[in-house]
Amino acid sequence: MSPPVRLKIVQTGEPVLRQAARPLTAAEITHPAIEELIVHMRDTMRDAPGVGLAAPQIGLAIQLAVIEDREEYLKGIAPELLAERERQPVPFRVLINPVIVERSEETVEFFEGCLSVAGFSALVKRSRRVAVQYLDEHAKPQHLEASGWPARILQHEIDHLSGVLYIDRMESRSFSSLDNMGRHWKDLPVESVRAALGLG
Ligand code: ZN
């Protein structure tokens, strides 16, 4: 077995992150080149580590993303924080040509980050629940409903495919280095963070 391939993750400012990615055809999806790319994206996401990776982040303007939130990522996080974020493990999934077909009006706000805005984090409001239609790695249509953190991951990755980054949606006064986020904000309830930042 060859060692895992780690693709280069591009950073904000790279034009591909601002392009609308094109959909893949069924013939492309089942082509060995895409199969291989999916494996490399999975290994790159795990190595980062991250809970999602979209093709534009590795320089390709195609509608392909992978997601996975592993049990081991949740171990170091306090149970009350996990509960507040409704964060639970998400199995590895390949999302091709995904579309959000339903979203809740109810939103939730938490700190969010991105491998393409490395070293930073900010408060981002997202729909609490979404329903997504997509093709899997076998070009088979799938329907997925998610709530809480898994819904956030889906919205973040699908945004990437239309050239949108979380910094377009963030509460800009909360934009923080990861260091400072860990030092000042990480364990506070969001209302306290908002109050301290003058966000009412
Ligand atoms: Zn991202």
Tab-separated table of C-alpha atoms and ligand atoms in Angstrom:
chain	number	residue	atom	x	y	z
A	1	MET	CA	0.000	0.000	0.000
A	2	SER	CA	1.253	3.456	-0.876
A	3	PRO	CA	1.332	6.115	1.842
A	4	PRO	CA	-1.627	8.529	2.071
A	5	VAL	CA	-1.436	11.468	-0.323
A	6	ARG	CA	-1.764	14.907	1.235
A	7	LEU	CA	-3.064	17.432	-1.231
A	8	LYS	CA	-2.180	21.097	-0.892
A	9	ILE	CA	-5.027	23.066	0.696
A	10	VAL	CA	-5.252	26.535	-0.868
A	11	GLN	CA	-5.829	29.631	1.264
A	12	THR	CA	-8.285	32.490	0.974
A	13	GLY	CA	-7.283	34.840	-1.822
A	14	GLU	CA	-6.827	31.947	-4.250
A	15	PRO	CA	-9.285	32.636	-7.121
A	16	VAL	CA	-10.605	29.037	-7.245
A	17	LEU	CA	-12.177	29.527	-3.793
A	18	ARG	CA	-14.392	32.253	-5.306
A	19	GLN	CA	-15.522	30.388	-8.420
A	20	ALA	CA	-18.784	28.519	-8.859
A	21	ALA	CA	-17.740	24.876	-9.150
A	22	ARG	CA	-19.168	22.845	-12.029
A	23	PRO	CA	-21.277	19.711	-11.513
A	24	LEU	CA	-19.839	16.277	-12.313
A	25	THR	CA	-21.446	13.891	-14.807
A	26	ALA	CA	-22.227	10.287	-13.841
A	27	ALA	CA	-19.465	9.112	-16.203
A	28	GLU	CA	-16.949	11.379	-14.465
A	29	ILE	CA	-18.035	10.273	-10.983
A	30	THR	CA	-17.325	6.613	-11.645
A	31	HIS	CA	-14.078	7.299	-13.505
A	32	PRO	CA	-10.989	5.957	-11.684
A	33	ALA	CA	-9.489	9.471	-11.608
A	34	ILE	CA	-12.360	10.732	-9.433
A	35	GLU	CA	-12.303	7.574	-7.297
A	36	GLU	CA	-8.639	8.229	-6.640
A	37	LEU	CA	-9.252	11.920	-5.963
A	38	ILE	CA	-11.892	11.035	-3.339
A	39	VAL	CA	-9.387	8.834	-1.492
A	40	HIS	CA	-6.809	11.630	-1.574
A	41	MET	CA	-9.357	14.169	-0.344
A	42	ARG	CA	-10.364	11.853	2.503
A	43	ASP	CA	-6.737	11.352	3.541
A	44	THR	CA	-6.025	15.103	3.257
A	45	MET	CA	-9.087	15.931	5.404
A	46	ARG	CA	-8.053	13.405	8.065
A	47	ASP	CA	-4.472	14.610	8.068
A	48	ALA	CA	-5.435	18.301	8.460
A	49	PRO	CA	-7.484	17.323	10.546
A	50	GLY	CA	-10.817	18.713	9.450
A	51	VAL	CA	-14.466	17.655	9.341
A	52	GLY	CA	-14.962	18.547	5.691
A	53	LEU	CA	-13.040	19.332	2.527
A	54	ALA	CA	-14.422	20.682	-0.736
A	55	ALA	CA	-12.701	20.289	-4.099
A	56	PRO	CA	-12.106	24.055	-4.580
A	57	GLN	CA	-9.951	23.903	-1.439
A	58	ILE	CA	-7.525	21.651	-3.291
A	59	GLY	CA	-7.707	23.807	-6.400
A	60	LEU	CA	-10.453	22.056	-8.367
A	61	ALA	CA	-13.655	23.896	-9.319
A	62	ILE	CA	-15.865	20.793	-9.304
A	63	GLN	CA	-18.906	20.046	-7.127
A	64	LEU	CA	-17.341	17.443	-4.880
A	65	ALA	CA	-16.874	17.508	-1.116
A	66	VAL	CA	-16.119	14.995	1.611
A	67	ILE	CA	-17.254	15.191	5.225
A	68	GLU	CA	-16.514	13.181	8.375
A	69	ASP	CA	-16.638	14.031	12.063
A	70	ARG	CA	-14.853	11.243	13.903
A	71	GLU	CA	-15.563	9.988	17.396
A	72	GLU	CA	-11.932	10.696	18.336
A	73	TYR	CA	-12.313	14.428	17.485
A	74	LEU	CA	-15.064	14.718	20.097
A	75	LYS	CA	-13.110	13.118	22.942
A	76	GLY	CA	-11.309	16.265	24.138
A	77	ILE	CA	-14.436	18.433	24.099
A	78	ALA	CA	-16.585	18.951	27.204
A	79	PRO	CA	-19.915	17.065	26.998
A	80	GLU	CA	-21.917	20.269	27.638
A	81	LEU	CA	-20.186	21.988	24.695
A	82	LEU	CA	-20.933	19.001	22.461
A	83	ALA	CA	-24.565	19.043	23.599
A	84	GLU	CA	-24.912	22.801	23.063
A	85	ARG	CA	-23.556	22.461	19.514
A	86	GLU	CA	-25.517	19.253	18.863
A	87	ARG	CA	-22.221	17.819	17.691
A	88	GLN	CA	-22.116	14.094	17.094
A	89	PRO	CA	-20.035	11.807	14.893
A	90	VAL	CA	-20.709	11.977	11.148
A	91	PRO	CA	-19.680	8.977	9.059
A	92	PHE	CA	-17.429	9.541	6.039
A	93	ARG	CA	-19.564	10.722	3.137
A	94	VAL	CA	-18.905	11.864	-0.408
A	95	LEU	CA	-21.193	14.666	-1.616
A	96	ILE	CA	-21.356	15.271	-5.357
A	97	ASN	CA	-23.494	18.040	-6.937
A	98	PRO	CA	-25.176	18.670	-3.558
A	99	VAL	CA	-28.160	20.999	-3.252
A	100	ILE	CA	-29.795	22.209	-0.043
A	101	VAL	CA	-33.476	21.539	-0.714
A	102	GLU	CA	-34.799	22.636	2.685
A	103	ARG	CA	-33.455	24.708	5.530
A	104	SER	CA	-34.964	25.640	8.879
A	105	GLU	CA	-35.715	29.271	9.606
A	106	GLU	CA	-34.338	28.622	13.044
A	107	THR	CA	-30.645	29.492	13.155
A	108	VAL	CA	-27.867	28.760	15.624
A	109	GLU	CA	-24.625	30.659	16.079
A	110	PHE	CA	-21.218	29.247	16.975
A	111	PHE	CA	-17.539	29.734	16.230
A	112	GLU	CA	-16.576	28.103	12.958
A	113	GLY	CA	-13.307	27.727	11.095
A	114	CYS	CA	-12.056	26.683	7.671
A	115	LEU	CA	-8.917	24.929	6.460
A	116	SER	CA	-8.677	27.628	3.754
A	117	VAL	CA	-8.726	30.460	6.321
A	118	ALA	CA	-6.120	28.711	8.438
A	119	GLY	CA	-5.552	29.941	11.969
A	120	PHE	CA	-8.787	31.896	12.398
A	121	SER	CA	-12.332	31.458	13.613
A	122	ALA	CA	-15.509	33.535	13.880
A	123	LEU	CA	-19.142	33.346	14.905
A	124	VAL	CA	-21.347	32.220	12.023
A	125	LYS	CA	-25.119	31.884	12.042
A	126	ARG	CA	-26.404	28.785	10.224
A	127	SER	CA	-29.746	27.090	9.790
A	128	ARG	CA	-30.187	24.540	12.539
A	129	ARG	CA	-31.573	21.907	10.171
A	130	VAL	CA	-31.095	21.228	6.463
A	131	ALA	CA	-32.107	18.626	3.902
A	132	VAL	CA	-29.643	17.934	1.099
A	133	GLN	CA	-29.861	16.053	-2.172
A	134	TYR	CA	-26.653	14.828	-3.745
A	135	LEU	CA	-25.015	12.005	-5.632
A	136	ASP	CA	-22.742	9.606	-3.784
A	137	GLU	CA	-19.471	8.167	-5.106
A	138	HIS	CA	-21.436	5.602	-7.139
A	139	ALA	CA	-23.440	8.426	-8.794
A	140	LYS	CA	-26.485	7.246	-6.828
A	141	PRO	CA	-28.979	9.950	-5.719
A	142	GLN	CA	-29.107	10.409	-1.949
A	143	HIS	CA	-31.193	12.462	0.452
A	144	LEU	CA	-29.818	13.497	3.806
A	145	GLU	CA	-31.392	15.389	6.695
A	146	ALA	CA	-29.185	16.822	9.370
A	147	SER	CA	-29.507	18.955	12.449
A	148	GLY	CA	-27.033	20.820	14.636
A	149	TRP	CA	-23.302	20.526	13.915
A	150	PRO	CA	-23.667	18.047	11.031
A	151	ALA	CA	-26.055	20.554	9.382
A	152	ARG	CA	-23.407	23.265	9.865
A	153	ILE	CA	-20.750	21.113	8.200
A	154	LEU	CA	-23.047	20.510	5.221
A	155	GLN	CA	-23.826	24.220	4.804
A	156	HIS	CA	-20.141	25.155	5.086
A	157	GLU	CA	-19.004	22.613	2.471
A	158	ILE	CA	-21.845	23.315	0.048
A	159	ASP	CA	-21.037	27.044	0.309
A	160	HIS	CA	-17.511	26.238	-0.925
A	161	LEU	CA	-18.984	24.836	-4.139
A	162	SER	CA	-20.536	28.183	-4.975
A	163	GLY	CA	-17.465	30.210	-4.055
A	164	VAL	CA	-18.692	31.268	-0.617
A	165	LEU	CA	-16.494	31.233	2.507
A	166	TYR	CA	-17.624	31.510	6.126
A	167	ILE	CA	-15.974	34.946	6.286
A	168	ASP	CA	-18.781	36.156	3.971
A	169	ARG	CA	-21.340	35.138	6.601
A	170	MET	CA	-19.459	35.738	9.829
A	171	GLU	CA	-20.127	38.235	12.568
A	172	SER	CA	-17.022	40.222	11.656
A	173	ARG	CA	-16.357	41.623	15.140
A	174	SER	CA	-15.916	38.047	16.387
A	175	PHE	CA	-13.157	37.222	13.847
A	176	SER	CA	-10.353	35.869	16.000
A	177	SER	CA	-7.064	34.019	15.749
A	178	LEU	CA	-7.400	30.429	16.960
A	179	ASP	CA	-4.962	31.288	19.751
A	180	ASN	CA	-7.143	34.104	21.004
A	181	MET	CA	-10.289	32.085	20.500
A	182	GLY	CA	-8.831	29.407	22.777
A	183	ARG	CA	-7.644	32.008	25.272
A	184	HIS	CA	-10.726	34.239	25.520
A	185	TRP	CA	-13.840	32.817	23.914
A	186	LYS	CA	-13.814	29.043	23.558
A	187	ASP	CA	-15.603	28.122	26.793
A	188	LEU	CA	-18.030	31.031	26.994
A	189	PRO	CA	-21.670	30.789	26.004
A	190	VAL	CA	-22.284	32.574	22.706
A	191	GLU	CA	-24.449	35.238	24.428
A	192	SER	CA	-21.495	36.161	26.683
A	193	VAL	CA	-19.173	36.356	23.669
A	194	ARG	CA	-21.662	38.609	21.872
A	195	ALA	CA	-22.013	40.832	24.923
A	196	ALA	CA	-18.232	41.119	25.413
A	197	LEU	CA	-17.786	42.044	21.737
A	198	GLY	CA	-20.496	44.693	21.875
A	199	LEU	CA	-22.826	42.673	19.693
A	200	GLY	CA	-25.829	42.993	22.020
B	1	ZN	ZN	-14.004	25.529	4.602
